[in-house]
Amino acid sequence: MSSTDYSRDQLQQVHASVTGFFQDVGCELLAYGPEHATLVLNLLPRHLNNASNMHGGVMATLMDVAMGLCGTWEADPADRRVALTLSMNINFSRAAAAGSRVRAQAKCRSSGHQVFMASCDLLDEQDRLIAFGEGVFKRGALRRELPA
């Protein structure tokens, strides 16, 4: 964690502002700073597919949110913009079962004024790679300008 990473209170402020499906999944924003973001999720039965492994859509959601966040950090969380996913590629490499704690670690790879590229690793508790991917994102409206 660097000196510019958000405090616990700032993390909670950002966590509450990431609306929609993210809240339904039950993720936790663990770390967030310039050009990086880390989310964690304790896998519950509702996160599994018919083979009793972590659902690919849940993996994609974690990675999409982590990558979108990593390119929208601002010193003041109220100035953070939302990210719009333009494209995303994911490679699945290992299954994860209920009871696992998975971690999505994203970093911004390249950034322009409006568009940024990010990569993400999805890891289990033993730091084994579950999935990895990359995406292209566009910075959108300020979060505070959108409906709650």
PDB file of C-alpha atoms in Angstrom:
ATOM      1  CA  MET A   1       0.000   0.000   0.000  1.00  0.00           C
ATOM      2  CA  SER A   2       1.398   3.414  -0.930  1.00  0.00           C
ATOM      3  CA  SER A   3       0.896   6.688   0.909  1.00  0.00           C
ATOM      4  CA  THR A   4      -1.629   7.725  -1.756  1.00  0.00           C
ATOM      5  CA  ASP A   5      -3.907   4.706  -1.250  1.00  0.00           C
ATOM      6  CA  TYR A   6      -7.295   5.431   0.225  1.00  0.00           C
ATOM      7  CA  SER A   7      -7.915   5.161   3.944  1.00  0.00           C
ATOM      8  CA  ARG A   8     -10.459   2.668   5.275  1.00  0.00           C
ATOM      9  CA  ASP A   9     -13.119   5.425   5.395  1.00  0.00           C
ATOM     10  CA  GLN A  10     -12.392   6.447   1.800  1.00  0.00           C
ATOM     11  CA  LEU A  11     -12.553   2.788   0.708  1.00  0.00           C
ATOM     12  CA  GLN A  12     -15.975   2.485   2.319  1.00  0.00           C
ATOM     13  CA  GLN A  13     -17.113   5.669   0.566  1.00  0.00           C
ATOM     14  CA  VAL A  14     -16.044   4.295  -2.827  1.00  0.00           C
ATOM     15  CA  HIS A  15     -17.439   0.833  -2.050  1.00  0.00           C
ATOM     16  CA  ALA A  16     -20.856   2.343  -1.331  1.00  0.00           C
ATOM     17  CA  SER A  17     -20.741   4.363  -4.565  1.00  0.00           C
ATOM     18  CA  VAL A  18     -20.161   1.330  -6.828  1.00  0.00           C
ATOM     19  CA  THR A  19     -23.801   0.534  -7.460  1.00  0.00           C
ATOM     20  CA  GLY A  20     -25.725  -2.187  -9.202  1.00  0.00           C
ATOM     21  CA  PHE A  21     -24.654  -5.765  -9.605  1.00  0.00           C
ATOM     22  CA  PHE A  22     -21.412  -5.208  -7.647  1.00  0.00           C
ATOM     23  CA  GLN A  23     -23.431  -4.694  -4.460  1.00  0.00           C
ATOM     24  CA  ASP A  24     -25.548  -7.791  -5.137  1.00  0.00           C
ATOM     25  CA  VAL A  25     -22.483 -10.003  -5.603  1.00  0.00           C
ATOM     26  CA  GLY A  26     -21.115  -9.055  -2.164  1.00  0.00           C
ATOM     27  CA  CYS A  27     -17.558  -7.973  -2.983  1.00  0.00           C
ATOM     28  CA  GLU A  28     -15.318  -5.949  -0.699  1.00  0.00           C
ATOM     29  CA  LEU A  29     -12.972  -3.219  -1.889  1.00  0.00           C
ATOM     30  CA  LEU A  30      -9.695  -4.126  -0.178  1.00  0.00           C
ATOM     31  CA  ALA A  31      -7.238  -1.597  -1.663  1.00  0.00           C
ATOM     32  CA  TYR A  32      -7.469   1.308  -4.074  1.00  0.00           C
ATOM     33  CA  GLY A  33      -4.826   3.753  -5.186  1.00  0.00           C
ATOM     34  CA  PRO A  34      -3.470   5.403  -8.291  1.00  0.00           C
ATOM     35  CA  GLU A  35      -3.547   2.816 -11.068  1.00  0.00           C
ATOM     36  CA  HIS A  36      -4.479  -0.210  -8.940  1.00  0.00           C
ATOM     37  CA  ALA A  37      -7.491  -1.760  -7.201  1.00  0.00           C
ATOM     38  CA  THR A  38      -8.034  -4.982  -5.262  1.00  0.00           C
ATOM     39  CA  LEU A  39     -11.406  -6.614  -4.557  1.00  0.00           C
ATOM     40  CA  VAL A  40     -12.116  -9.734  -2.504  1.00  0.00           C
ATOM     41  CA  LEU A  41     -15.079 -12.064  -2.415  1.00  0.00           C
ATOM     42  CA  ASN A  42     -15.912 -14.932  -0.086  1.00  0.00           C
ATOM     43  CA  LEU A  43     -17.554 -17.474  -2.357  1.00  0.00           C
ATOM     44  CA  LEU A  44     -21.015 -18.545  -1.302  1.00  0.00           C
ATOM     45  CA  PRO A  45     -23.232 -21.166  -2.961  1.00  0.00           C
ATOM     46  CA  ARG A  46     -24.990 -18.368  -4.864  1.00  0.00           C
ATOM     47  CA  HIS A  47     -21.696 -17.582  -6.653  1.00  0.00           C
ATOM     48  CA  LEU A  48     -21.361 -21.087  -8.111  1.00  0.00           C
ATOM     49  CA  ASN A  49     -22.264 -22.669 -11.424  1.00  0.00           C
ATOM     50  CA  ASN A  50     -23.932 -26.071 -11.923  1.00  0.00           C
ATOM     51  CA  ALA A  51     -20.558 -27.807 -11.469  1.00  0.00           C
ATOM     52  CA  SER A  52     -20.262 -26.264  -7.951  1.00  0.00           C
ATOM     53  CA  ASN A  53     -17.399 -23.980  -9.013  1.00  0.00           C
ATOM     54  CA  MET A  54     -17.200 -20.201  -9.141  1.00  0.00           C
ATOM     55  CA  HIS A  55     -19.435 -18.975 -11.966  1.00  0.00           C
ATOM     56  CA  GLY A  56     -17.621 -17.358 -14.885  1.00  0.00           C
ATOM     57  CA  GLY A  57     -19.983 -14.401 -14.734  1.00  0.00           C
ATOM     58  CA  VAL A  58     -18.997 -13.750 -11.123  1.00  0.00           C
ATOM     59  CA  MET A  59     -15.325 -13.924 -12.133  1.00  0.00           C
ATOM     60  CA  ALA A  60     -15.987 -11.471 -14.968  1.00  0.00           C
ATOM     61  CA  THR A  61     -17.846  -9.106 -12.644  1.00  0.00           C
ATOM     62  CA  LEU A  62     -15.007  -8.994 -10.113  1.00  0.00           C
ATOM     63  CA  MET A  63     -12.427  -8.407 -12.797  1.00  0.00           C
ATOM     64  CA  ASP A  64     -14.528  -5.811 -14.644  1.00  0.00           C
ATOM     65  CA  VAL A  65     -15.099  -3.761 -11.494  1.00  0.00           C
ATOM     66  CA  ALA A  66     -11.467  -3.992 -10.344  1.00  0.00           C
ATOM     67  CA  MET A  67     -10.145  -2.947 -13.760  1.00  0.00           C
ATOM     68  CA  GLY A  68     -12.693  -0.140 -14.071  1.00  0.00           C
ATOM     69  CA  LEU A  69     -11.765   1.214 -10.664  1.00  0.00           C
ATOM     70  CA  CYS A  70      -8.005   1.120 -11.225  1.00  0.00           C
ATOM     71  CA  GLY A  71      -8.233   3.746 -13.953  1.00  0.00           C
ATOM     72  CA  THR A  72     -10.610   6.127 -12.167  1.00  0.00           C
ATOM     73  CA  TRP A  73      -8.769   6.864  -8.898  1.00  0.00           C
ATOM     74  CA  GLU A  74      -8.757  10.486  -7.749  1.00  0.00           C
ATOM     75  CA  ALA A  75      -7.238  11.977  -4.596  1.00  0.00           C
ATOM     76  CA  ASP A  76     -10.751  12.925  -3.458  1.00  0.00           C
ATOM     77  CA  PRO A  77     -13.155   9.967  -3.805  1.00  0.00           C
ATOM     78  CA  ALA A  78     -15.954  12.424  -4.640  1.00  0.00           C
ATOM     79  CA  ASP A  79     -14.087  13.346  -7.847  1.00  0.00           C
ATOM     80  CA  ARG A  80     -13.959   9.751  -9.103  1.00  0.00           C
ATOM     81  CA  ARG A  81     -15.447   9.083 -12.517  1.00  0.00           C
ATOM     82  CA  VAL A  82     -17.270   5.926 -13.459  1.00  0.00           C
ATOM     83  CA  ALA A  83     -15.709   3.606 -16.022  1.00  0.00           C
ATOM     84  CA  LEU A  84     -17.489   2.248 -19.076  1.00  0.00           C
ATOM     85  CA  THR A  85     -16.196  -1.079 -20.343  1.00  0.00           C
ATOM     86  CA  LEU A  86     -15.367  -0.925 -24.057  1.00  0.00           C
ATOM     87  CA  SER A  87     -13.878  -4.407 -24.337  1.00  0.00           C
ATOM     88  CA  MET A  88     -12.743  -7.150 -21.990  1.00  0.00           C
ATOM     89  CA  ASN A  89     -11.004 -10.505 -22.456  1.00  0.00           C
ATOM     90  CA  ILE A  90     -10.830 -13.162 -19.755  1.00  0.00           C
ATOM     91  CA  ASN A  91      -8.963 -16.447 -19.620  1.00  0.00           C
ATOM     92  CA  PHE A  92     -10.119 -18.999 -17.052  1.00  0.00           C
ATOM     93  CA  SER A  93      -7.388 -21.213 -15.605  1.00  0.00           C
ATOM     94  CA  ARG A  94      -8.613 -22.863 -12.378  1.00  0.00           C
ATOM     95  CA  ALA A  95     -11.836 -23.617 -10.545  1.00  0.00           C
ATOM     96  CA  ALA A  96     -12.742 -22.141  -7.154  1.00  0.00           C
ATOM     97  CA  ALA A  97     -15.305 -23.682  -4.805  1.00  0.00           C
ATOM     98  CA  ALA A  98     -17.691 -22.345  -2.158  1.00  0.00           C
ATOM     99  CA  GLY A  99     -15.852 -21.226   0.952  1.00  0.00           C
ATOM    100  CA  SER A 100     -12.906 -19.909  -1.062  1.00  0.00           C
ATOM    101  CA  ARG A 101     -11.807 -16.306  -0.738  1.00  0.00           C
ATOM    102  CA  VAL A 102     -10.834 -14.912  -4.126  1.00  0.00           C
ATOM    103  CA  ARG A 103      -8.985 -11.698  -4.866  1.00  0.00           C
ATOM    104  CA  ALA A 104      -9.098  -9.584  -8.035  1.00  0.00           C
ATOM    105  CA  GLN A 105      -5.938  -7.505  -8.415  1.00  0.00           C
ATOM    106  CA  ALA A 106      -6.081  -4.956 -11.221  1.00  0.00           C
ATOM    107  CA  LYS A 107      -3.598  -2.444 -12.494  1.00  0.00           C
ATOM    108  CA  CYS A 108      -3.832   0.292 -15.068  1.00  0.00           C
ATOM    109  CA  ARG A 109      -1.491  -0.535 -17.959  1.00  0.00           C
ATOM    110  CA  SER A 110      -1.863   2.587 -20.103  1.00  0.00           C
ATOM    111  CA  SER A 111      -3.928   5.706 -19.761  1.00  0.00           C
ATOM    112  CA  GLY A 112      -5.005   8.591 -21.930  1.00  0.00           C
ATOM    113  CA  HIS A 113      -7.350  11.460 -21.226  1.00  0.00           C
ATOM    114  CA  GLN A 114     -10.544   9.460 -21.799  1.00  0.00           C
ATOM    115  CA  VAL A 115      -9.533   5.826 -22.385  1.00  0.00           C
ATOM    116  CA  PHE A 116      -7.386   3.495 -20.296  1.00  0.00           C
ATOM    117  CA  MET A 117      -6.279  -0.125 -20.465  1.00  0.00           C
ATOM    118  CA  ALA A 118      -6.066  -2.424 -17.471  1.00  0.00           C
ATOM    119  CA  SER A 119      -5.137  -5.987 -16.602  1.00  0.00           C
ATOM    120  CA  CYS A 120      -6.356  -8.173 -13.758  1.00  0.00           C
ATOM    121  CA  ASP A 121      -5.408 -11.403 -12.027  1.00  0.00           C
ATOM    122  CA  LEU A 122      -8.003 -13.371 -10.075  1.00  0.00           C
ATOM    123  CA  LEU A 123      -6.261 -15.350  -7.326  1.00  0.00           C
ATOM    124  CA  ASP A 124      -7.257 -17.814  -4.624  1.00  0.00           C
ATOM    125  CA  GLU A 125      -6.047 -17.819  -1.006  1.00  0.00           C
ATOM    126  CA  GLN A 126      -2.850 -19.642  -2.016  1.00  0.00           C
ATOM    127  CA  ASP A 127      -2.147 -17.038  -4.740  1.00  0.00           C
ATOM    128  CA  ARG A 128      -2.978 -19.555  -7.462  1.00  0.00           C
ATOM    129  CA  LEU A 129      -4.250 -18.005 -10.672  1.00  0.00           C
ATOM    130  CA  ILE A 130      -7.971 -18.623 -11.232  1.00  0.00           C
ATOM    131  CA  ALA A 131      -8.374 -16.259 -14.177  1.00  0.00           C
ATOM    132  CA  PHE A 132      -6.613 -13.375 -15.855  1.00  0.00           C
ATOM    133  CA  GLY A 133      -7.720 -10.746 -18.283  1.00  0.00           C
ATOM    134  CA  GLU A 134      -7.461  -7.301 -19.729  1.00  0.00           C
ATOM    135  CA  GLY A 135      -9.826  -4.582 -20.760  1.00  0.00           C
ATOM    136  CA  VAL A 136     -10.248  -1.212 -22.399  1.00  0.00           C
ATOM    137  CA  PHE A 137     -12.332   1.345 -20.514  1.00  0.00           C
ATOM    138  CA  LYS A 138     -13.613   4.870 -21.009  1.00  0.00           C
ATOM    139  CA  ARG A 139     -13.893   7.368 -18.191  1.00  0.00           C
ATOM    140  CA  GLY A 140     -17.499   8.517 -17.874  1.00  0.00           C
ATOM    141  CA  ALA A 141     -19.416  10.982 -15.727  1.00  0.00           C
ATOM    142  CA  LEU A 142     -18.427  11.946 -12.221  1.00  0.00           C
ATOM    143  CA  ARG A 143     -19.947   9.442  -9.815  1.00  0.00           C
ATOM    144  CA  ARG A 144     -21.538  12.259  -7.775  1.00  0.00           C
ATOM    145  CA  GLU A 145     -23.430  13.480 -10.870  1.00  0.00           C
ATOM    146  CA  LEU A 146     -25.246  10.166 -11.331  1.00  0.00           C
ATOM    147  CA  PRO A 147     -28.417   9.037  -9.535  1.00  0.00           C
ATOM    148  CA  ALA A 148     -27.813   7.183  -6.274  1.00  0.00           C
TER     149      ALA A 148
END
